[in-house]
Amino acid sequence: YAAWALSRIGPAAEAAITALTEALKDEDMEVRGYAAWALGRIGSPTAVPALTEALTDNDPRVRRYAARALEGIGPAAVPALTQALKDNDAGVRAYAACALGRIDDE
């Protein structure tokens, strides 16, 4: 719930990126997943490296959250999402493809 709350505080959420990035290393899959989701809600390109790393998580659910989160960041996420199209999990590939289709690369 802390990750959800941090994602709702708008521009001040930038300060939460470090904490959420650390949460991506938590042993609990749900914590990692919600941290990825929150980073996507914040939408800061500074989260791309951490979310790219989350795309290699052992749990496919975390990788799915990371792919969806990267959509919220925009064009800076395209290389990571393109790589996610090669994931062995069909859900991750689907989220990556959908995200790539929604990113406006103006």
Tab-separated table of N, CA and C in Angstrom:
chain	number	residue	atom	x	y	z
A	1	TYR	N	0.812	-1.198	0.000
A	1	TYR	CA	0.000	0.000	0.000
A	1	TYR	C	0.858	1.265	0.000
A	2	ALA	N	2.043	1.150	0.546
A	2	ALA	CA	2.922	2.316	0.551
A	2	ALA	C	3.294	2.710	-0.871
A	3	ALA	N	3.552	1.715	-1.733
A	3	ALA	CA	3.892	2.019	-3.119
A	3	ALA	C	2.733	2.724	-3.809
A	4	TRP	N	1.514	2.268	-3.567
A	4	TRP	CA	0.338	2.903	-4.149
A	4	TRP	C	0.231	4.355	-3.678
A	5	ALA	N	0.404	4.552	-2.392
A	5	ALA	CA	0.298	5.897	-1.831
A	5	ALA	C	1.348	6.823	-2.425
A	6	LEU	N	2.578	6.332	-2.560
A	6	LEU	CA	3.647	7.158	-3.117
A	6	LEU	C	3.359	7.542	-4.565
A	7	SER	N	2.681	6.661	-5.295
A	7	SER	CA	2.396	6.957	-6.704
A	7	SER	C	1.338	8.039	-6.855
A	8	ARG	N	0.595	8.325	-5.817
A	8	ARG	CA	-0.525	9.262	-5.886
A	8	ARG	C	-0.159	10.692	-5.481
A	9	ILE	N	1.091	10.947	-5.120
A	9	ILE	CA	1.421	12.265	-4.605
A	9	ILE	C	1.963	13.218	-5.661
A	10	GLY	N	1.842	12.841	-6.926
A	10	GLY	CA	2.192	13.747	-8.014
A	10	GLY	C	3.680	14.032	-8.123
A	11	PRO	N	4.024	15.266	-8.501
A	11	PRO	CA	5.421	15.627	-8.731
A	11	PRO	C	6.333	15.356	-7.533
A	12	ALA	N	5.810	15.415	-6.343
A	12	ALA	CA	6.636	15.139	-5.171
A	12	ALA	C	7.061	13.674	-5.127
A	13	ALA	N	6.445	12.848	-5.944
A	13	ALA	CA	6.770	11.422	-5.964
A	13	ALA	C	8.193	11.165	-6.462
A	14	GLU	N	8.781	12.125	-7.159
A	14	GLU	CA	10.173	11.964	-7.614
A	14	GLU	C	11.077	11.551	-6.457
A	15	ALA	N	10.818	12.097	-5.301
A	15	ALA	CA	11.630	11.771	-4.129
A	15	ALA	C	11.448	10.322	-3.698
A	16	ALA	N	10.365	9.705	-4.126
A	16	ALA	CA	10.081	8.322	-3.738
A	16	ALA	C	10.742	7.304	-4.664
A	17	ILE	N	11.293	7.749	-5.777
A	17	ILE	CA	11.844	6.805	-6.751
A	17	ILE	C	12.937	5.934	-6.144
A	18	THR	N	13.794	6.496	-5.335
A	18	THR	CA	14.861	5.699	-4.714
A	18	THR	C	14.275	4.600	-3.839
A	19	ALA	N	13.294	4.930	-3.031
A	19	ALA	CA	12.675	3.938	-2.151
A	19	ALA	C	11.966	2.855	-2.961
A	20	LEU	N	11.271	3.258	-4.007
A	20	LEU	CA	10.571	2.276	-4.832
A	20	LEU	C	11.547	1.396	-5.603
A	21	THR	N	12.657	1.979	-6.034
A	21	THR	CA	13.686	1.195	-6.715
A	21	THR	C	14.243	0.133	-5.772
A	22	GLU	N	14.458	0.499	-4.520
A	22	GLU	CA	14.923	-0.476	-3.524
A	22	GLU	C	13.871	-1.556	-3.293
A	23	ALA	N	12.605	-1.177	-3.325
A	23	ALA	CA	11.526	-2.144	-3.115
A	23	ALA	C	11.464	-3.180	-4.233
A	24	LEU	N	12.013	-2.849	-5.402
A	24	LEU	CA	12.069	-3.821	-6.493
A	24	LEU	C	12.988	-4.997	-6.160
A	25	LYS	N	13.766	-4.872	-5.092
A	25	LYS	CA	14.684	-5.946	-4.673
A	25	LYS	C	14.124	-6.748	-3.494
A	26	ASP	N	12.928	-6.408	-3.050
A	26	ASP	CA	12.315	-7.085	-1.904
A	26	ASP	C	12.093	-8.563	-2.215
A	27	GLU	N	12.087	-9.391	-1.190
A	27	GLU	CA	11.877	-10.827	-1.410
A	27	GLU	C	10.429	-11.162	-1.745
A	28	ASP	N	9.506	-10.287	-1.404
A	28	ASP	CA	8.085	-10.528	-1.646
A	28	ASP	C	7.701	-10.069	-3.054
A	29	MET	N	7.155	-10.981	-3.836
A	29	MET	CA	6.770	-10.672	-5.211
A	29	MET	C	5.778	-9.525	-5.282
A	30	GLU	N	4.837	-9.483	-4.356
A	30	GLU	CA	3.834	-8.419	-4.394
A	30	GLU	C	4.455	-7.050	-4.138
A	31	VAL	N	5.424	-6.997	-3.259
A	31	VAL	CA	6.112	-5.729	-3.000
A	31	VAL	C	6.834	-5.281	-4.267
A	32	ARG	N	7.540	-6.200	-4.905
A	32	ARG	CA	8.260	-5.862	-6.143
A	32	ARG	C	7.281	-5.411	-7.231
A	33	GLY	N	6.178	-6.131	-7.358
A	33	GLY	CA	5.195	-5.793	-8.380
A	33	GLY	C	4.565	-4.428	-8.169
A	34	TYR	N	4.156	-4.145	-6.939
A	34	TYR	CA	3.555	-2.840	-6.663
A	34	TYR	C	4.572	-1.712	-6.777
A	35	ALA	N	5.811	-1.992	-6.460
A	35	ALA	CA	6.850	-0.969	-6.623
A	35	ALA	C	7.003	-0.629	-8.108
A	36	ALA	N	7.004	-1.653	-8.956
A	36	ALA	CA	7.094	-1.414	-10.397
A	36	ALA	C	5.893	-0.612	-10.875
A	37	TRP	N	4.713	-1.005	-10.437
A	37	TRP	CA	3.491	-0.298	-10.810
A	37	TRP	C	3.568	1.177	-10.411
A	38	ALA	N	4.011	1.428	-9.179
A	38	ALA	CA	4.099	2.800	-8.686
A	38	ALA	C	5.100	3.617	-9.494
A	39	LEU	N	6.209	3.003	-9.858
A	39	LEU	CA	7.192	3.713	-10.679
A	39	LEU	C	6.585	4.095	-12.031
A	40	GLY	N	5.771	3.223	-12.570
A	40	GLY	CA	5.094	3.543	-13.825
A	40	GLY	C	4.103	4.680	-13.662
A	41	ARG	N	3.406	4.716	-12.543
A	41	ARG	CA	2.450	5.802	-12.279
A	41	ARG	C	3.174	7.136	-12.153
A	42	ILE	N	4.353	7.115	-11.526
A	42	ILE	CA	5.121	8.346	-11.390
A	42	ILE	C	5.590	8.799	-12.770
A	43	GLY	N	6.008	7.838	-13.597
A	43	GLY	CA	6.341	8.137	-14.986
A	43	GLY	C	7.662	8.824	-15.231
A	44	SER	N	8.590	8.715	-14.319
A	44	SER	CA	9.873	9.384	-14.478
A	44	SER	C	10.859	8.520	-15.271
A	45	PRO	N	11.509	9.102	-16.285
A	45	PRO	CA	12.525	8.363	-17.028
A	45	PRO	C	13.682	7.872	-16.150
A	46	THR	N	13.878	8.473	-14.979
A	46	THR	CA	14.954	7.998	-14.105
A	46	THR	C	14.671	6.597	-13.567
A	47	ALA	N	13.450	6.122	-13.703
A	47	ALA	CA	13.102	4.773	-13.236
A	47	ALA	C	13.383	3.697	-14.276
A	48	VAL	N	13.706	4.091	-15.500
A	48	VAL	CA	13.906	3.111	-16.572
A	48	VAL	C	14.968	2.061	-16.219
A	49	PRO	N	16.143	2.422	-15.720
A	49	PRO	CA	17.123	1.369	-15.404
A	49	PRO	C	16.602	0.344	-14.387
A	50	ALA	N	15.930	0.810	-13.356
A	50	ALA	CA	15.407	-0.110	-12.341
A	50	ALA	C	14.309	-0.998	-12.923
A	51	LEU	N	13.439	-0.438	-13.733
A	51	LEU	CA	12.377	-1.230	-14.345
A	51	LEU	C	12.928	-2.180	-15.402
A	52	THR	N	13.977	-1.766	-16.088
A	52	THR	CA	14.631	-2.666	-17.039
A	52	THR	C	15.196	-3.867	-16.297
A	53	GLU	N	15.791	-3.617	-15.150
A	53	GLU	CA	16.297	-4.716	-14.315
A	53	GLU	C	15.146	-5.604	-13.851
A	54	ALA	N	14.006	-5.007	-13.512
A	54	ALA	CA	12.845	-5.782	-13.065
A	54	ALA	C	12.322	-6.687	-14.176
A	55	LEU	N	12.604	-6.358	-15.417
A	55	LEU	CA	12.212	-7.225	-16.530
A	55	LEU	C	12.980	-8.539	-16.537
A	56	THR	N	13.980	-8.667	-15.673
A	56	THR	CA	14.732	-9.923	-15.559
A	56	THR	C	14.382	-10.672	-14.276
A	57	ASP	N	13.377	-10.200	-13.549
A	57	ASP	CA	12.958	-10.839	-12.299
A	57	ASP	C	12.582	-12.297	-12.568
A	58	ASN	N	12.789	-13.154	-11.573
A	58	ASN	CA	12.437	-14.573	-11.710
A	58	ASN	C	10.934	-14.789	-11.829
A	59	ASP	N	10.152	-13.898	-11.269
A	59	ASP	CA	8.701	-14.057	-11.264
A	59	ASP	C	8.106	-13.348	-12.482
A	60	PRO	N	7.401	-14.068	-13.340
A	60	PRO	CA	6.827	-13.417	-14.525
A	60	PRO	C	5.820	-12.330	-14.178
A	61	ARG	N	5.175	-12.433	-13.023
A	61	ARG	CA	4.210	-11.392	-12.646
A	61	ARG	C	4.916	-10.062	-12.426
A	62	VAL	N	6.111	-10.098	-11.850
A	62	VAL	CA	6.882	-8.864	-11.652
A	62	VAL	C	7.313	-8.314	-13.002
A	63	ARG	N	7.729	-9.202	-13.895
A	63	ARG	CA	8.128	-8.748	-15.229
A	63	ARG	C	6.944	-8.104	-15.959
A	64	ARG	N	5.748	-8.646	-15.766
A	64	ARG	CA	4.558	-8.047	-16.375
A	64	ARG	C	4.301	-6.650	-15.812
A	65	TYR	N	4.385	-6.526	-14.491
A	65	TYR	CA	4.218	-5.202	-13.869
A	65	TYR	C	5.245	-4.218	-14.428
A	66	ALA	N	6.479	-4.683	-14.576
A	66	ALA	CA	7.537	-3.794	-15.075
A	66	ALA	C	7.247	-3.354	-16.507
A	67	ALA	N	6.794	-4.282	-17.346
A	67	ALA	CA	6.467	-3.921	-18.729
A	67	ALA	C	5.339	-2.901	-18.773
A	68	ARG	N	4.325	-3.103	-17.959
A	68	ARG	CA	3.213	-2.139	-17.921
A	68	ARG	C	3.684	-0.795	-17.384
A	69	ALA	N	4.561	-0.826	-16.401
A	69	ALA	CA	5.074	0.412	-15.818
A	69	ALA	C	5.870	1.216	-16.838
A	70	LEU	N	6.636	0.533	-17.657
A	70	LEU	CA	7.453	1.222	-18.646
A	70	LEU	C	6.599	1.983	-19.650
A	71	GLU	N	5.407	1.506	-19.909
A	71	GLU	CA	4.496	2.233	-20.805
A	71	GLU	C	4.232	3.645	-20.288
A	72	GLY	N	4.120	3.770	-18.966
A	72	GLY	CA	3.828	5.068	-18.363
A	72	GLY	C	4.985	6.047	-18.448
A	73	ILE	N	6.145	5.563	-18.806
A	73	ILE	CA	7.330	6.417	-18.864
A	73	ILE	C	7.515	7.012	-20.255
A	74	GLY	N	7.121	6.302	-21.269
A	74	GLY	CA	7.181	6.845	-22.614
A	74	GLY	C	8.385	6.410	-23.422
A	75	PRO	N	8.797	7.244	-24.379
A	75	PRO	CA	9.840	6.873	-25.332
A	75	PRO	C	11.148	6.375	-24.719
A	76	ALA	N	11.506	6.840	-23.545
A	76	ALA	CA	12.747	6.375	-22.914
A	76	ALA	C	12.697	4.882	-22.604
A	77	ALA	N	11.495	4.317	-22.587
A	77	ALA	CA	11.327	2.904	-22.247
A	77	ALA	C	11.345	1.978	-23.462
A	78	VAL	N	11.360	2.528	-24.652
A	78	VAL	CA	11.259	1.711	-25.868
A	78	VAL	C	12.325	0.625	-25.946
A	79	PRO	N	13.613	0.897	-25.707
A	79	PRO	CA	14.601	-0.186	-25.806
A	79	PRO	C	14.312	-1.348	-24.844
A	80	ALA	N	13.931	-1.048	-23.622
A	80	ALA	CA	13.639	-2.108	-22.647
A	80	ALA	C	12.412	-2.905	-23.071
A	81	LEU	N	11.387	-2.223	-23.549
A	81	LEU	CA	10.181	-2.917	-23.982
A	81	LEU	C	10.433	-3.764	-25.220
A	82	THR	N	11.268	-3.277	-26.107
A	82	THR	CA	11.615	-4.052	-27.291
A	82	THR	C	12.303	-5.347	-26.881
A	83	GLN	N	13.186	-5.266	-25.903
A	83	GLN	CA	13.853	-6.468	-25.391
A	83	GLN	C	12.842	-7.406	-24.730
A	84	ALA	N	11.849	-6.857	-24.051
A	84	ALA	CA	10.839	-7.669	-23.362
A	84	ALA	C	9.980	-8.463	-24.343
A	85	LEU	N	9.962	-8.071	-25.593
A	85	LEU	CA	9.221	-8.832	-26.599
A	85	LEU	C	9.800	-10.230	-26.781
A	86	LYS	N	11.006	-10.464	-26.267
A	86	LYS	CA	11.674	-11.765	-26.379
A	86	LYS	C	11.514	-12.608	-25.107
A	87	ASP	N	10.764	-12.112	-24.128
A	87	ASP	CA	10.593	-12.827	-22.860
A	87	ASP	C	9.944	-14.191	-23.109
A	88	ASN	N	10.258	-15.151	-22.241
A	88	ASN	CA	9.679	-16.486	-22.409
A	88	ASN	C	8.235	-16.564	-21.915
A	89	ASP	N	7.738	-15.533	-21.256
A	89	ASP	CA	6.370	-15.500	-20.764
A	89	ASP	C	5.490	-14.724	-21.746
A	90	ALA	N	4.418	-15.358	-22.190
A	90	ALA	CA	3.532	-14.724	-23.160
A	90	ALA	C	2.898	-13.448	-22.606
A	91	GLY	N	2.611	-13.421	-21.322
A	91	GLY	CA	2.025	-12.235	-20.716
A	91	GLY	C	2.958	-11.043	-20.760
A	92	VAL	N	4.228	-11.282	-20.490
A	92	VAL	CA	5.218	-10.202	-20.542
A	92	VAL	C	5.312	-9.675	-21.968
A	93	ARG	N	5.380	-10.598	-22.920
A	93	ARG	CA	5.460	-10.180	-24.332
A	93	ARG	C	4.228	-9.360	-24.725
A	94	ALA	N	3.060	-9.791	-24.267
A	94	ALA	CA	1.823	-9.075	-24.605
A	94	ALA	C	1.806	-7.671	-23.997
A	95	TYR	N	2.195	-7.563	-22.723
A	95	TYR	CA	2.232	-6.244	-22.087
A	95	TYR	C	3.248	-5.337	-22.778
A	96	ALA	N	4.402	-5.906	-23.155
A	96	ALA	CA	5.419	-5.100	-23.833
A	96	ALA	C	4.910	-4.610	-25.183
A	97	ALA	N	4.270	-5.493	-25.936
A	97	ALA	CA	3.755	-5.114	-27.252
A	97	ALA	C	2.671	-4.041	-27.107
A	98	CYS	N	1.799	-4.218	-26.155
A	98	CYS	CA	0.736	-3.232	-25.923
A	98	CYS	C	1.339	-1.884	-25.521
A	99	ALA	N	2.320	-1.932	-24.633
A	99	ALA	CA	2.971	-0.698	-24.193
A	99	ALA	C	3.636	0.021	-25.357
A	100	LEU	N	4.337	-0.747	-26.188
A	100	LEU	CA	4.998	-0.137	-27.335
A	100	LEU	C	3.981	0.518	-28.276
A	101	GLY	N	2.823	-0.098	-28.403
A	101	GLY	CA	1.785	0.459	-29.259
A	101	GLY	C	1.161	1.731	-28.718
A	102	ARG	N	1.267	1.938	-27.421
A	102	ARG	CA	0.656	3.107	-26.800
A	102	ARG	C	1.617	4.263	-26.569
A	103	ILE	N	2.908	4.007	-26.709
A	103	ILE	CA	3.890	5.067	-26.471
A	103	ILE	C	3.923	6.008	-27.666
A	104	ASP	N	3.767	7.260	-27.403
A	104	ASP	CA	3.815	8.291	-28.428
A	104	ASP	C	5.257	8.772	-28.541
A	105	ASP	N	5.896	8.439	-29.645
A	105	ASP	CA	7.325	8.770	-29.789
A	105	ASP	C	7.557	10.064	-30.545
A	106	GLU	N	6.819	11.074	-30.224
A	106	GLU	CA	6.970	12.379	-30.883
A	106	GLU	C	8.369	12.912	-30.749
